[in-house]
Tab-separated table of C-alpha atoms in Angstrom:
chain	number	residue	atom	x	y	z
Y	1	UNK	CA	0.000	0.000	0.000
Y	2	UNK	CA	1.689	3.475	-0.991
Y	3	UNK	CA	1.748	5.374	2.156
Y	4	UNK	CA	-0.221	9.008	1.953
Y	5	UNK	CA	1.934	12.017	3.619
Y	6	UNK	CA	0.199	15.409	4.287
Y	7	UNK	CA	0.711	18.295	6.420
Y	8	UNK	CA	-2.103	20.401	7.629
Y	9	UNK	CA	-2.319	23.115	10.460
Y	10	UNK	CA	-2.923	21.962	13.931
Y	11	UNK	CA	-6.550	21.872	15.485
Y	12	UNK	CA	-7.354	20.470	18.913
Y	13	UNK	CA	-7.626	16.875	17.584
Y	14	UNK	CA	-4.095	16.693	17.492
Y	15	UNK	CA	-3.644	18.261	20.773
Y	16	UNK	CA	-2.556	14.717	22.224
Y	17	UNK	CA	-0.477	14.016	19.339
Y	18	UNK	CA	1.199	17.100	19.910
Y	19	UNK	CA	2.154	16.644	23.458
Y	20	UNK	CA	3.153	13.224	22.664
Y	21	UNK	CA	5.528	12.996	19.823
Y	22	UNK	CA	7.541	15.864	21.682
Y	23	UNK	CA	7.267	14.294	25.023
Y	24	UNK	CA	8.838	10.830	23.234
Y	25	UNK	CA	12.394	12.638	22.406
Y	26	UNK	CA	12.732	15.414	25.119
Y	27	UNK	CA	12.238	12.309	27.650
Y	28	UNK	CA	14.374	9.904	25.673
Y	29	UNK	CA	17.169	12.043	25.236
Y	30	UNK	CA	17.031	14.894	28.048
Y	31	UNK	CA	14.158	16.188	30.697
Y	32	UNK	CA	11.127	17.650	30.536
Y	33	UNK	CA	11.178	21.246	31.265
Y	34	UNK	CA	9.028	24.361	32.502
Y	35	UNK	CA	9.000	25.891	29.192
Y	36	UNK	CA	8.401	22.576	27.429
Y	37	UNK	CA	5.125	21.803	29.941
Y	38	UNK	CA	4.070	25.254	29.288
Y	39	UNK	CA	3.621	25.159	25.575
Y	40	UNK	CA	3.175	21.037	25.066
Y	41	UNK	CA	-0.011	21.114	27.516
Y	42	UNK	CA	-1.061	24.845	26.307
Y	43	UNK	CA	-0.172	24.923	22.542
Y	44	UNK	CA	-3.212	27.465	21.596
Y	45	UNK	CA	-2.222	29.648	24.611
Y	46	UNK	CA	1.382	29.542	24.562
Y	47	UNK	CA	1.827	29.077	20.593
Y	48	UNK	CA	-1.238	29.721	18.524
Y	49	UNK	CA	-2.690	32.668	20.516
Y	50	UNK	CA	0.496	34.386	20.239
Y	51	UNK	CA	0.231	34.401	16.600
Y	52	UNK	CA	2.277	31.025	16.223
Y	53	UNK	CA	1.470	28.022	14.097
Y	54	UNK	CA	1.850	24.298	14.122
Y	55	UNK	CA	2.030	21.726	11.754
Y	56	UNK	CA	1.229	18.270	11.707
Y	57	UNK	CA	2.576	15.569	9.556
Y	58	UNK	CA	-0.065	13.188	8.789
Y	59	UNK	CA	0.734	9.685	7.117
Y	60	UNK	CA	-2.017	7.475	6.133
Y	61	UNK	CA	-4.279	10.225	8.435
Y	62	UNK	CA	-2.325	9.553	11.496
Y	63	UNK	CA	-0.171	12.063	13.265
Y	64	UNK	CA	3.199	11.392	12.801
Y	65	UNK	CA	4.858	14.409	13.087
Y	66	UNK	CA	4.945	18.012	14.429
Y	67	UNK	CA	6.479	21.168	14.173
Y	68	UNK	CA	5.850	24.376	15.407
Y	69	UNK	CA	6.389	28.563	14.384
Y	70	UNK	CA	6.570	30.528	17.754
Y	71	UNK	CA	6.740	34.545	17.551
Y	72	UNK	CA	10.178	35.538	18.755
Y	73	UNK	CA	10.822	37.741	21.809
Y	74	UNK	CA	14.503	38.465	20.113
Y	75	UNK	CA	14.285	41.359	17.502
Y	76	UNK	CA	15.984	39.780	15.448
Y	77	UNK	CA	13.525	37.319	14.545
Y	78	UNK	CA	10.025	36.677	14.136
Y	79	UNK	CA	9.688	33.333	14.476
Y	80	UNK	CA	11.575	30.368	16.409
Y	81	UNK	CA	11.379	26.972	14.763
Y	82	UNK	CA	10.390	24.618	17.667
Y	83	UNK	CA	8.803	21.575	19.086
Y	84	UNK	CA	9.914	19.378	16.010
Y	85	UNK	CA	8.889	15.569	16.633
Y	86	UNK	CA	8.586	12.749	14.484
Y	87	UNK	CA	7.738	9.411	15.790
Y	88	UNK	CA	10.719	7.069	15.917
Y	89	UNK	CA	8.281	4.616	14.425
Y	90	UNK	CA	8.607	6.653	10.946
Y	91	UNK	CA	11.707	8.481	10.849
Y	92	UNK	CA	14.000	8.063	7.862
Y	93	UNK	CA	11.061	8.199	5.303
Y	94	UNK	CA	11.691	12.253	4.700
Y	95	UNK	CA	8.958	13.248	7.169
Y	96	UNK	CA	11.122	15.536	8.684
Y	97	UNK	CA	12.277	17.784	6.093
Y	98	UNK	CA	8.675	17.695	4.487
Y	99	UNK	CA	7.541	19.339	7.960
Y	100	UNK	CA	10.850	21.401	7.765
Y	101	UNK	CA	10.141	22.938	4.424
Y	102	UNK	CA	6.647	23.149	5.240
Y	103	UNK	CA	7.271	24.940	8.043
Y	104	UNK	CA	9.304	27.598	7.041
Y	105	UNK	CA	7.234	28.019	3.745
Y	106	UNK	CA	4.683	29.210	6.102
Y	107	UNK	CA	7.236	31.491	8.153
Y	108	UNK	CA	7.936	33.210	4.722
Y	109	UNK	CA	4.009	33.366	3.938
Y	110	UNK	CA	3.428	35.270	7.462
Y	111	UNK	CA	6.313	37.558	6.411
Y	112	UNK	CA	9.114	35.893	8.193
Y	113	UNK	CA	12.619	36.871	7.243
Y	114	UNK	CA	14.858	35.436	9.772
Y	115	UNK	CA	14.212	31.983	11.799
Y	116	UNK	CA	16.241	30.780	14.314
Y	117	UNK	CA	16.085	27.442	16.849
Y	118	UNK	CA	17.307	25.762	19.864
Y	119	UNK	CA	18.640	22.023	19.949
Y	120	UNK	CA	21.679	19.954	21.178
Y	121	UNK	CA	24.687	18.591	19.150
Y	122	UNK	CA	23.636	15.083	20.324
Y	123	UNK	CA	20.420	15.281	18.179
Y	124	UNK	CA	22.834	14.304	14.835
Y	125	UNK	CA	19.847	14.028	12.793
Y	126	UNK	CA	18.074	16.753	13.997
Y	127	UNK	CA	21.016	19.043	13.385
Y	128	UNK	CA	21.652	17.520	9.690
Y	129	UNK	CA	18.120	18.054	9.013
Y	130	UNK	CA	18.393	21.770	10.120
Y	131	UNK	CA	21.841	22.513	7.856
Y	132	UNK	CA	19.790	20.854	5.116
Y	133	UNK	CA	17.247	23.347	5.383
Y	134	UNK	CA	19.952	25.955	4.878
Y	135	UNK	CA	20.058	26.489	9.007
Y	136	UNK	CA	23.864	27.872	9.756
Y	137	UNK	CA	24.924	28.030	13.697
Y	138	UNK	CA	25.118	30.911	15.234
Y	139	UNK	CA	26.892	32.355	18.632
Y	140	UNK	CA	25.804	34.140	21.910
Y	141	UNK	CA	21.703	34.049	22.057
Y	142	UNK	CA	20.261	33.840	25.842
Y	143	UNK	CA	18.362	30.229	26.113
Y	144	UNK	CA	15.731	29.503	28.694
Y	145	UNK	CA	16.277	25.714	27.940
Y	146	UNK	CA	19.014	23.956	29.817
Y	147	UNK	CA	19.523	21.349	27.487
Y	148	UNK	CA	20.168	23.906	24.354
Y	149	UNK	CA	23.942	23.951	23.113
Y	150	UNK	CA	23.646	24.901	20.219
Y	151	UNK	CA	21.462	27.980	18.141
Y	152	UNK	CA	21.018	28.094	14.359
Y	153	UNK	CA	19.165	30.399	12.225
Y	154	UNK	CA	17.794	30.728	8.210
Y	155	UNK	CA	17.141	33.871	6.616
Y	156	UNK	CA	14.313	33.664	4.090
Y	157	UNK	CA	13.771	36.988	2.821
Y	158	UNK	CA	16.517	39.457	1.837
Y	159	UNK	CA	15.857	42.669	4.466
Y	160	UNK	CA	15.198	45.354	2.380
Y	161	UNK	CA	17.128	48.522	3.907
């Protein structure tokens, strides 16, 4: 059977899915924190109301995956790529950079022009994923997430000065 891949924007159905497939890799590879149970168990307070946006990968009409746009505090940017799961169960078919692309398609359509993110330089195929998508480190940005050694950003538009 030829599986069926689509991404659509996140409604509360996929609230549990949401929580879930970020809980799976924050707990398998590091701790839950604050700012994680904030926005995992409040995503249309902490993400959506805010004038955020998720996605969420569906294959064969299940949730598989999620990603999520939330409006930056730094000036520098307007969005942060975060809260980027994909079940462990499906990863390796591409799911990932379909969300990725996705994602940042839709940063550029709410008139994003720089992106940046948070993750740690054990996540290998997180952080391959991210340089794919044209994400280049960068130094000395404040992080309220202990586990977070290393920052990245993407500019999508040229700023027009």
């Amino acid at each position: 059977m030829e599986e069926s891949l689509t991404i659509v924007p996140f409604s509360d159905q996929y609230d549990r899915a949401f929580r879930e497939l970020n809980e799976e890799w924050i707990n398998t590879y590091f701790q839950m924190e604050e700012m994680d149970k904030k926005s995992l168990h409040h995503p249309k307070e902490y993400i959506l109301d805010k004038g955020g946006y998720i996605a969420v990968a569906l294959l064969n009409g299940n949730p598989v995956g999620v990603c999520a746009l939330i409006p930056s505090q730094d000036p520098d940017y307007q969005f942060e790529l975060a809260k980027m799961g994909v079940s462990p169960k499906v990863q390796g078919k591409g799911i990932g950079k379909k969300l990725g692309e996705h994602i940042l398609a839709k940063a550029k359509s709410m008139g994003a022009q720089k992106v940046f993110l948070e993750s740690n330089r054990k996540l290998v195929p997180a952080l391959k994923l991210y340089e794919k998508l044209g994400f280049v480190e960068i130094k000395g940005k404040a992080s309220p997430y202990a586990r977070s050694d290393i920052q990245m950003e993407i500019t999508l538009l040229a700023q027009g000065k």
